Amino acid sequence: MDKKISSRALRTREQIRVAAQRLFLVSGFAGTSTDAIMAEAGVASKETLYRHYASKEELFVDVLEHMTLEQKRPAAALADLPEPRDMEALRRALTIVARAILSVMVQPDYLALLRMIMAESGRFPHLGQLFKQAVPERGRMVIMGVLQQARAYNVVDEVDMDAVTHAMVGGLLTYALLDVFFAEGETGSVALERADAVVEVMMRALRV
């Protein structure tokens, strides 16, 4: 019985999240009401909605997280990173992470959501903070973990890891913004090659 309830609850939560994502992308954060989300998701009461999400902001964060590193392909890649026991293994691990992050950043839905956040950040400045926490910051923490492992194996010297991780994520985000978001160019293998280039720059800075 508990499993059935749990499964039903997960389905309802997913229905709400999918409906909210669709509406956020079409109408923006301000233009999407909880009533509209309920109607789109087929949820009968606000009590049900709030049982899964205490606020529209919490729902927005879940949409962001689901659209990013929780997706199956990036998540699978990040779950099986090589241990950075030497410089070559470190390069492979960072390349996998960088490609996973950039492959998410150049997705049409991600860029559409970013466009919405930029448009509404003046009225809702907290949206930018939510975006930062759910997307770039999560990727930065993955990179930080890889670098800390490499440091434990004495593969890299003591470095300012905060600066390195910010530089790496910043390089990926800059590419997604300048060369894809504003140019609206194609986002195939060229984008992933840019991830490799960012990693190479970081590797030169990290060499013992």
mmCIF file of N, CA, C and O in Angstrom, residues 75-152:
data_model
loop_
_atom_site.group_PDB
_atom_site.id
_atom_site.type_symbol
_atom_site.label_atom_id
_atom_site.label_comp_id
_atom_site.label_asym_id
_atom_site.label_seq_id
_atom_site.Cartn_x
_atom_site.Cartn_y
_atom_site.Cartn_z
ATOM 1 N N ALA A 75 23.605 12.982 -15.856
ATOM 2 C CA ALA A 75 23.707 12.322 -14.545
ATOM 3 C C ALA A 75 24.488 11.026 -14.655
ATOM 4 O O ALA A 75 25.317 10.703 -13.797
ATOM 5 N N ALA A 76 24.242 10.258 -15.717
ATOM 6 C CA ALA A 76 24.953 8.993 -15.907
ATOM 7 C C ALA A 76 26.440 9.236 -16.126
ATOM 8 O O ALA A 76 27.285 8.512 -15.602
ATOM 9 N N ALA A 77 26.755 10.274 -16.902
ATOM 10 C CA ALA A 77 28.168 10.578 -17.165
ATOM 11 C C ALA A 77 28.878 10.991 -15.888
ATOM 12 O O ALA A 77 30.010 10.580 -15.623
ATOM 13 N N LEU A 78 28.217 11.787 -15.061
ATOM 14 C CA LEU A 78 28.842 12.297 -13.841
ATOM 15 C C LEU A 78 28.938 11.236 -12.751
ATOM 16 O O LEU A 78 29.739 11.362 -11.829
ATOM 17 N N ALA A 79 28.123 10.198 -12.867
ATOM 18 C CA ALA A 79 28.126 9.151 -11.840
ATOM 19 C C ALA A 79 29.300 8.188 -11.996
ATOM 20 O O ALA A 79 29.604 7.423 -11.082
ATOM 21 N N ASP A 80 29.957 8.222 -13.144
ATOM 22 C CA ASP A 80 31.022 7.249 -13.409
ATOM 23 C C ASP A 80 32.301 7.949 -13.853
ATOM 24 O O ASP A 80 32.919 7.572 -14.846
ATOM 25 N N LEU A 81 32.714 8.953 -13.100
ATOM 26 C CA LEU A 81 33.926 9.691 -13.444
ATOM 27 C C LEU A 81 35.172 8.892 -13.069
ATOM 28 O O LEU A 81 35.192 8.221 -12.032
ATOM 29 N N PRO A 82 36.212 8.949 -13.899
ATOM 30 C CA PRO A 82 37.470 8.293 -13.528
ATOM 31 C C PRO A 82 38.109 8.994 -12.330
ATOM 32 O O PRO A 82 37.990 10.208 -12.189
ATOM 33 N N GLU A 83 38.747 8.222 -11.464
ATOM 34 C CA GLU A 83 39.441 8.825 -10.329
ATOM 35 C C GLU A 83 40.672 9.574 -10.852
ATOM 36 O O GLU A 83 41.478 9.012 -11.591
ATOM 37 N N PRO A 84 40.830 10.836 -10.458
ATOM 38 C CA PRO A 84 41.940 11.654 -10.981
ATOM 39 C C PRO A 84 43.266 11.340 -10.304
ATOM 40 O O PRO A 84 43.849 12.164 -9.599
ATOM 41 N N ARG A 85 43.781 10.111 -10.542
ATOM 42 C CA ARG A 85 45.035 9.682 -9.908
ATOM 43 C C ARG A 85 46.267 10.224 -10.615
ATOM 44 O O ARG A 85 47.377 10.131 -10.097
ATOM 45 N N ASP A 86 46.098 10.724 -11.833
ATOM 46 C CA ASP A 86 47.199 11.349 -12.557
ATOM 47 C C ASP A 86 46.619 12.440 -13.444
ATOM 48 O O ASP A 86 45.400 12.618 -13.525
ATOM 49 N N MET A 87 47.469 13.174 -14.127
ATOM 50 C CA MET A 87 47.010 14.324 -14.900
ATOM 51 C C MET A 87 46.088 13.917 -16.051
ATOM 52 O O MET A 87 45.127 14.613 -16.369
ATOM 53 N N GLU A 88 46.378 12.788 -16.663
ATOM 54 C CA GLU A 88 45.541 12.347 -17.778
ATOM 55 C C GLU A 88 44.146 11.965 -17.295
ATOM 56 O O GLU A 88 43.133 12.290 -17.933
ATOM 57 N N ALA A 89 44.076 11.260 -16.160
ATOM 58 C CA ALA A 89 42.775 10.903 -15.601
ATOM 59 C C ALA A 89 42.016 12.153 -15.161
ATOM 60 O O ALA A 89 40.793 12.236 -15.304
ATOM 61 N N LEU A 90 42.747 13.146 -14.640
ATOM 62 C CA LEU A 90 42.122 14.402 -14.245
ATOM 63 C C LEU A 90 41.540 15.104 -15.467
ATOM 64 O O LEU A 90 40.422 15.622 -15.425
ATOM 65 N N ARG A 91 42.303 15.115 -16.561
ATOM 66 C CA ARG A 91 41.810 15.729 -17.788
ATOM 67 C C ARG A 91 40.535 15.031 -18.266
ATOM 68 O O ARG A 91 39.562 15.693 -18.652
ATOM 69 N N ARG A 92 40.526 13.694 -18.230
ATOM 70 C CA ARG A 92 39.339 12.966 -18.675
ATOM 71 C C ARG A 92 38.135 13.291 -17.802
ATOM 72 O O ARG A 92 37.031 13.511 -18.305
ATOM 73 N N ALA A 93 38.346 13.322 -16.481
ATOM 74 C CA ALA A 93 37.246 13.599 -15.560
ATOM 75 C C ALA A 93 36.693 15.007 -15.782
ATOM 76 O O ALA A 93 35.473 15.200 -15.865
ATOM 77 N N LEU A 94 37.577 15.990 -15.893
ATOM 78 C CA LEU A 94 37.123 17.369 -16.095
ATOM 79 C C LEU A 94 36.442 17.535 -17.452
ATOM 80 O O LEU A 94 35.478 18.303 -17.578
ATOM 81 N N THR A 95 36.916 16.820 -18.452
ATOM 82 C CA THR A 95 36.298 16.896 -19.773
ATOM 83 C C THR A 95 34.879 16.337 -19.735
ATOM 84 O O THR A 95 33.952 16.906 -20.327
ATOM 85 N N ILE A 96 34.693 15.219 -19.046
ATOM 86 C CA ILE A 96 33.353 14.638 -18.918
ATOM 87 C C ILE A 96 32.417 15.617 -18.225
ATOM 88 O O ILE A 96 31.282 15.846 -18.659
ATOM 89 N N VAL A 97 32.897 16.216 -17.146
ATOM 90 C CA VAL A 97 32.073 17.174 -16.397
ATOM 91 C C VAL A 97 31.755 18.393 -17.262
ATOM 92 O O VAL A 97 30.603 18.833 -17.334
ATOM 93 N N ALA A 98 32.766 18.944 -17.917
ATOM 94 C CA ALA A 98 32.562 20.149 -18.726
ATOM 95 C C ALA A 98 31.594 19.893 -19.869
ATOM 96 O O ALA A 98 30.721 20.725 -20.170
ATOM 97 N N ARG A 99 31.732 18.746 -20.513
ATOM 98 C CA ARG A 99 30.812 18.411 -21.612
ATOM 99 C C ARG A 99 29.384 18.230 -21.101
ATOM 100 O O ARG A 99 28.425 18.635 -21.763
ATOM 101 N N ALA A 100 29.247 17.612 -19.932
ATOM 102 C CA ALA A 100 27.912 17.411 -19.361
ATOM 103 C C ALA A 100 27.260 18.754 -19.051
ATOM 104 O O ALA A 100 26.086 18.982 -19.358
ATOM 105 N N ILE A 101 28.031 19.656 -18.432
ATOM 106 C CA ILE A 101 27.492 20.971 -18.090
ATOM 107 C C ILE A 101 27.119 21.758 -19.339
ATOM 108 O O ILE A 101 26.028 22.324 -19.447
ATOM 109 N N LEU A 102 28.022 21.778 -20.325
ATOM 110 C CA LEU A 102 27.768 22.568 -21.524
ATOM 111 C C LEU A 102 26.635 21.975 -22.359
ATOM 112 O O LEU A 102 25.842 22.706 -22.954
ATOM 113 N N SER A 103 26.530 20.647 -22.394
ATOM 114 C CA SER A 103 25.448 20.028 -23.160
ATOM 115 C C SER A 103 24.087 20.425 -22.604
ATOM 116 O O SER A 103 23.100 20.534 -23.346
ATOM 117 N N VAL A 104 24.035 20.661 -21.300
ATOM 118 C CA VAL A 104 22.808 21.143 -20.675
ATOM 119 C C VAL A 104 22.585 22.611 -21.009
ATOM 120 O O VAL A 104 21.482 23.033 -21.370
ATOM 121 N N MET A 105 23.647 23.403 -20.902
ATOM 122 C CA MET A 105 23.517 24.855 -21.088
ATOM 123 C C MET A 105 23.056 25.253 -22.480
ATOM 124 O O MET A 105 22.465 26.332 -22.655
ATOM 125 N N VAL A 106 23.328 24.429 -23.487
ATOM 126 C CA VAL A 106 22.971 24.820 -24.854
ATOM 127 C C VAL A 106 21.659 24.199 -25.320
ATOM 128 O O VAL A 106 21.269 24.368 -26.475
ATOM 129 N N GLN A 107 20.954 23.527 -24.441
ATOM 130 C CA GLN A 107 19.653 22.981 -24.806
ATOM 131 C C GLN A 107 18.653 24.109 -25.018
ATOM 132 O O GLN A 107 18.646 25.091 -24.269
ATOM 133 N N PRO A 108 17.760 23.992 -25.987
ATOM 134 C CA PRO A 108 16.778 25.050 -26.262
ATOM 135 C C PRO A 108 15.922 25.426 -25.046
ATOM 136 O O PRO A 108 15.690 26.611 -24.801
ATOM 137 N N ASP A 109 15.441 24.435 -24.286
ATOM 138 C CA ASP A 109 14.607 24.750 -23.126
ATOM 139 C C ASP A 109 15.389 25.489 -22.053
ATOM 140 O O ASP A 109 14.867 26.386 -21.384
ATOM 141 N N TYR A 110 16.649 25.107 -21.880
ATOM 142 C CA TYR A 110 17.497 25.791 -20.898
ATOM 143 C C TYR A 110 17.692 27.246 -21.311
ATOM 144 O O TYR A 110 17.566 28.159 -20.499
ATOM 145 N N LEU A 111 17.996 27.466 -22.584
ATOM 146 C CA LEU A 111 18.208 28.824 -23.074
ATOM 147 C C LEU A 111 16.926 29.642 -23.011
ATOM 148 O O LEU A 111 16.955 30.835 -22.704
ATOM 149 N N ALA A 112 15.781 28.986 -23.276
ATOM 150 C CA ALA A 112 14.501 29.687 -23.179
ATOM 151 C C ALA A 112 14.226 30.091 -21.738
ATOM 152 O O ALA A 112 13.730 31.193 -21.470
ATOM 153 N N LEU A 113 14.552 29.210 -20.797
ATOM 154 C CA LEU A 113 14.355 29.529 -19.389
ATOM 155 C C LEU A 113 15.299 30.648 -18.961
ATOM 156 O O LEU A 113 14.910 31.549 -18.212
ATOM 157 N N LEU A 114 16.527 30.605 -19.441
ATOM 158 C CA LEU A 114 17.489 31.665 -19.136
ATOM 159 C C LEU A 114 17.002 33.005 -19.681
ATOM 160 O O LEU A 114 17.116 34.045 -19.021
ATOM 161 N N ARG A 115 16.437 32.980 -20.882
ATOM 162 C CA ARG A 115 15.892 34.206 -21.478
ATOM 163 C C ARG A 115 14.775 34.763 -20.604
ATOM 164 O O ARG A 115 14.677 35.973 -20.381
ATOM 165 N N MET A 116 13.927 33.872 -20.087
ATOM 166 C CA MET A 116 12.841 34.297 -19.219
ATOM 167 C C MET A 116 13.370 34.900 -17.926
ATOM 168 O O MET A 116 12.884 35.932 -17.460
ATOM 169 N N ILE A 117 14.393 34.280 -17.344
ATOM 170 C CA ILE A 117 14.971 34.786 -16.098
ATOM 171 C C ILE A 117 15.575 36.171 -16.315
ATOM 172 O O ILE A 117 15.399 37.083 -15.494
ATOM 173 N N MET A 118 16.280 36.351 -17.416
ATOM 174 C CA MET A 118 16.886 37.642 -17.705
ATOM 175 C C MET A 118 15.819 38.710 -17.898
ATOM 176 O O MET A 118 15.984 39.864 -17.471
ATOM 177 N N ALA A 119 14.709 38.351 -18.521
ATOM 178 C CA ALA A 119 13.643 39.308 -18.765
ATOM 179 C C ALA A 119 12.941 39.724 -17.478
ATOM 180 O O ALA A 119 12.473 40.863 -17.348
ATOM 181 N N GLU A 120 12.867 38.810 -16.514
ATOM 182 C CA GLU A 120 12.092 39.074 -15.303
ATOM 183 C C GLU A 120 12.953 39.385 -14.082
ATOM 184 O O GLU A 120 12.421 39.644 -13.000
ATOM 185 N N SER A 121 14.261 39.372 -14.234
ATOM 186 C CA SER A 121 15.136 39.560 -13.076
ATOM 187 C C SER A 121 14.999 40.949 -12.457
ATOM 188 O O SER A 121 15.276 41.139 -11.276
ATOM 189 N N GLY A 122 14.577 41.940 -13.248
ATOM 190 C CA GLY A 122 14.383 43.266 -12.697
ATOM 191 C C GLY A 122 13.272 43.295 -11.659
ATOM 192 O O GLY A 122 13.397 43.922 -10.609
ATOM 193 N N ARG A 123 12.168 42.611 -11.943
ATOM 194 C CA ARG A 123 11.042 42.579 -11.007
ATOM 195 C C ARG A 123 11.221 41.504 -9.948
ATOM 196 O O ARG A 123 10.711 41.624 -8.834
ATOM 197 N N PHE A 124 11.925 40.432 -10.323
ATOM 198 C CA PHE A 124 12.107 39.315 -9.406
ATOM 199 C C PHE A 124 13.601 38.966 -9.315
ATOM 200 O O PHE A 124 14.046 37.973 -9.883
ATOM 201 N N PRO A 125 14.388 39.788 -8.623
ATOM 202 C CA PRO A 125 15.839 39.561 -8.566
ATOM 203 C C PRO A 125 16.215 38.218 -7.955
ATOM 204 O O PRO A 125 17.298 37.699 -8.238
ATOM 205 N N HIS A 126 15.340 37.643 -7.139
ATOM 206 C CA HIS A 126 15.656 36.359 -6.516
ATOM 207 C C HIS A 126 15.697 35.222 -7.525
ATOM 208 O O HIS A 126 16.267 34.166 -7.257
ATOM 209 N N LEU A 127 15.103 35.425 -8.728
ATOM 210 C CA LEU A 127 15.143 34.378 -9.748
ATOM 211 C C LEU A 127 16.576 34.102 -10.177
ATOM 212 O O LEU A 127 16.952 32.955 -10.428
ATOM 213 N N GLY A 128 17.373 35.163 -10.292
ATOM 214 C CA GLY A 128 18.777 34.982 -10.671
ATOM 215 C C GLY A 128 19.530 34.170 -9.645
ATOM 216 O O GLY A 128 20.346 33.309 -9.993
ATOM 217 N N GLN A 129 19.251 34.401 -8.370
ATOM 218 C CA GLN A 129 19.907 33.647 -7.307
ATOM 219 C C GLN A 129 19.478 32.195 -7.331
ATOM 220 O O GLN A 129 20.293 31.283 -7.137
ATOM 221 N N LEU A 130 18.191 31.959 -7.568
ATOM 222 C CA LEU A 130 17.695 30.584 -7.666
ATOM 223 C C LEU A 130 18.355 29.859 -8.836
ATOM 224 O O LEU A 130 18.739 28.692 -8.730
ATOM 225 N N PHE A 131 18.488 30.576 -9.949
ATOM 226 C CA PHE A 131 19.134 30.003 -11.129
ATOM 227 C C PHE A 131 20.583 29.653 -10.828
ATOM 228 O O PHE A 131 21.063 28.558 -11.162
ATOM 229 N N LYS A 132 21.282 30.574 -10.186
ATOM 230 C CA LYS A 132 22.688 30.343 -9.858
ATOM 231 C C LYS A 132 22.861 29.118 -8.974
ATOM 232 O O LYS A 132 23.740 28.283 -9.198
ATOM 233 N N GLN A 133 22.020 28.986 -7.966
ATOM 234 C CA GLN A 133 22.136 27.872 -7.019
ATOM 235 C C GLN A 133 21.806 26.540 -7.674
ATOM 236 O O GLN A 133 22.427 25.518 -7.379
ATOM 237 N N ALA A 134 20.825 26.551 -8.564
ATOM 238 C CA ALA A 134 20.363 25.287 -9.141
ATOM 239 C C ALA A 134 21.187 24.834 -10.334
ATOM 240 O O ALA A 134 21.207 23.656 -10.656
ATOM 241 N N VAL A 135 21.869 25.756 -10.998
ATOM 242 C CA VAL A 135 22.568 25.370 -12.230
ATOM 243 C C VAL A 135 24.080 25.561 -12.124
ATOM 244 O O VAL A 135 24.805 24.599 -11.868
ATOM 245 N N PRO A 136 24.620 26.787 -12.278
ATOM 246 C CA PRO A 136 26.091 26.911 -12.249
ATOM 247 C C PRO A 136 26.722 26.412 -10.956
ATOM 248 O O PRO A 136 27.784 25.792 -10.968
ATOM 249 N N GLU A 137 26.065 26.663 -9.828
ATOM 250 C CA GLU A 137 26.664 26.278 -8.554
ATOM 251 C C GLU A 137 26.755 24.762 -8.407
ATOM 252 O O GLU A 137 27.737 24.234 -7.875
ATOM 253 N N ARG A 138 25.766 24.053 -8.888
ATOM 254 C CA ARG A 138 25.807 22.585 -8.801
ATOM 255 C C ARG A 138 26.924 22.027 -9.669
ATOM 256 O O ARG A 138 27.639 21.102 -9.277
ATOM 257 N N GLY A 139 27.079 22.586 -10.867
ATOM 258 C CA GLY A 139 28.176 22.150 -11.718
ATOM 259 C C GLY A 139 29.528 22.466 -11.103
ATOM 260 O O GLY A 139 30.461 21.663 -11.170
ATOM 261 N N ARG A 140 29.616 23.631 -10.465
ATOM 262 C CA ARG A 140 30.876 24.030 -9.826
ATOM 263 C C ARG A 140 31.239 23.081 -8.688
ATOM 264 O O ARG A 140 32.417 22.756 -8.490
ATOM 265 N N MET A 141 30.246 22.607 -7.961
ATOM 266 C CA MET A 141 30.511 21.689 -6.859
ATOM 267 C C MET A 141 31.023 20.333 -7.357
ATOM 268 O O MET A 141 31.847 19.695 -6.714
ATOM 269 N N VAL A 142 30.534 19.908 -8.519
ATOM 270 C CA VAL A 142 31.037 18.657 -9.111
ATOM 271 C C VAL A 142 32.512 18.824 -9.478
ATOM 272 O O VAL A 142 33.347 17.960 -9.191
ATOM 273 N N ILE A 143 32.833 19.944 -10.111
ATOM 274 C CA ILE A 143 34.225 20.216 -10.481
ATOM 275 C C ILE A 143 35.096 20.310 -9.230
ATOM 276 O O ILE A 143 36.217 19.781 -9.197
ATOM 277 N N MET A 144 34.601 20.969 -8.208
ATOM 278 C CA MET A 144 35.338 21.092 -6.953
ATOM 279 C C MET A 144 35.672 19.719 -6.381
ATOM 280 O O MET A 144 36.793 19.475 -5.908
ATOM 281 N N GLY A 145 34.708 18.808 -6.437
ATOM 282 C CA GLY A 145 34.938 17.456 -5.926
ATOM 283 C C GLY A 145 36.045 16.736 -6.672
ATOM 284 O O GLY A 145 36.886 16.059 -6.064
ATOM 285 N N VAL A 146 36.070 16.892 -8.004
ATOM 286 C CA VAL A 146 37.120 16.273 -8.815
ATOM 287 C C VAL A 146 38.486 16.845 -8.443
ATOM 288 O O VAL A 146 39.468 16.107 -8.264
ATOM 289 N N LEU A 147 38.565 18.152 -8.301
ATOM 290 C CA LEU A 147 39.843 18.803 -7.977
ATOM 291 C C LEU A 147 40.323 18.431 -6.572
ATOM 292 O O LEU A 147 41.526 18.256 -6.339
ATOM 293 N N GLN A 148 39.402 18.306 -5.648
ATOM 294 C CA GLN A 148 39.787 17.917 -4.294
ATOM 295 C C GLN A 148 40.335 16.494 -4.275
ATOM 296 O O GLN A 148 41.293 16.194 -3.555
ATOM 297 N N GLN A 149 39.746 15.617 -5.078
ATOM 298 C CA GLN A 149 40.290 14.258 -5.210
ATOM 299 C C GLN A 149 41.696 14.304 -5.785
ATOM 300 O O GLN A 149 42.599 13.619 -5.307
ATOM 301 N N ALA A 150 41.869 15.099 -6.830
ATOM 302 C CA ALA A 150 43.185 15.207 -7.466
ATOM 303 C C ALA A 150 44.220 15.747 -6.481
ATOM 304 O O ALA A 150 45.368 15.285 -6.468
ATOM 305 N N ARG A 151 43.795 16.680 -5.652
ATOM 306 C CA ARG A 151 44.720 17.220 -4.638
ATOM 307 C C ARG A 151 45.080 16.141 -3.627
ATOM 308 O O ARG A 151 46.242 16.040 -3.203
ATOM 309 N N ALA A 152 44.117 15.302 -3.249
ATOM 310 C CA ALA A 152 44.371 14.226 -2.291
ATOM 311 C C ALA A 152 45.366 13.215 -2.849
ATOM 312 O O ALA A 152 46.141 12.612 -2.096
#
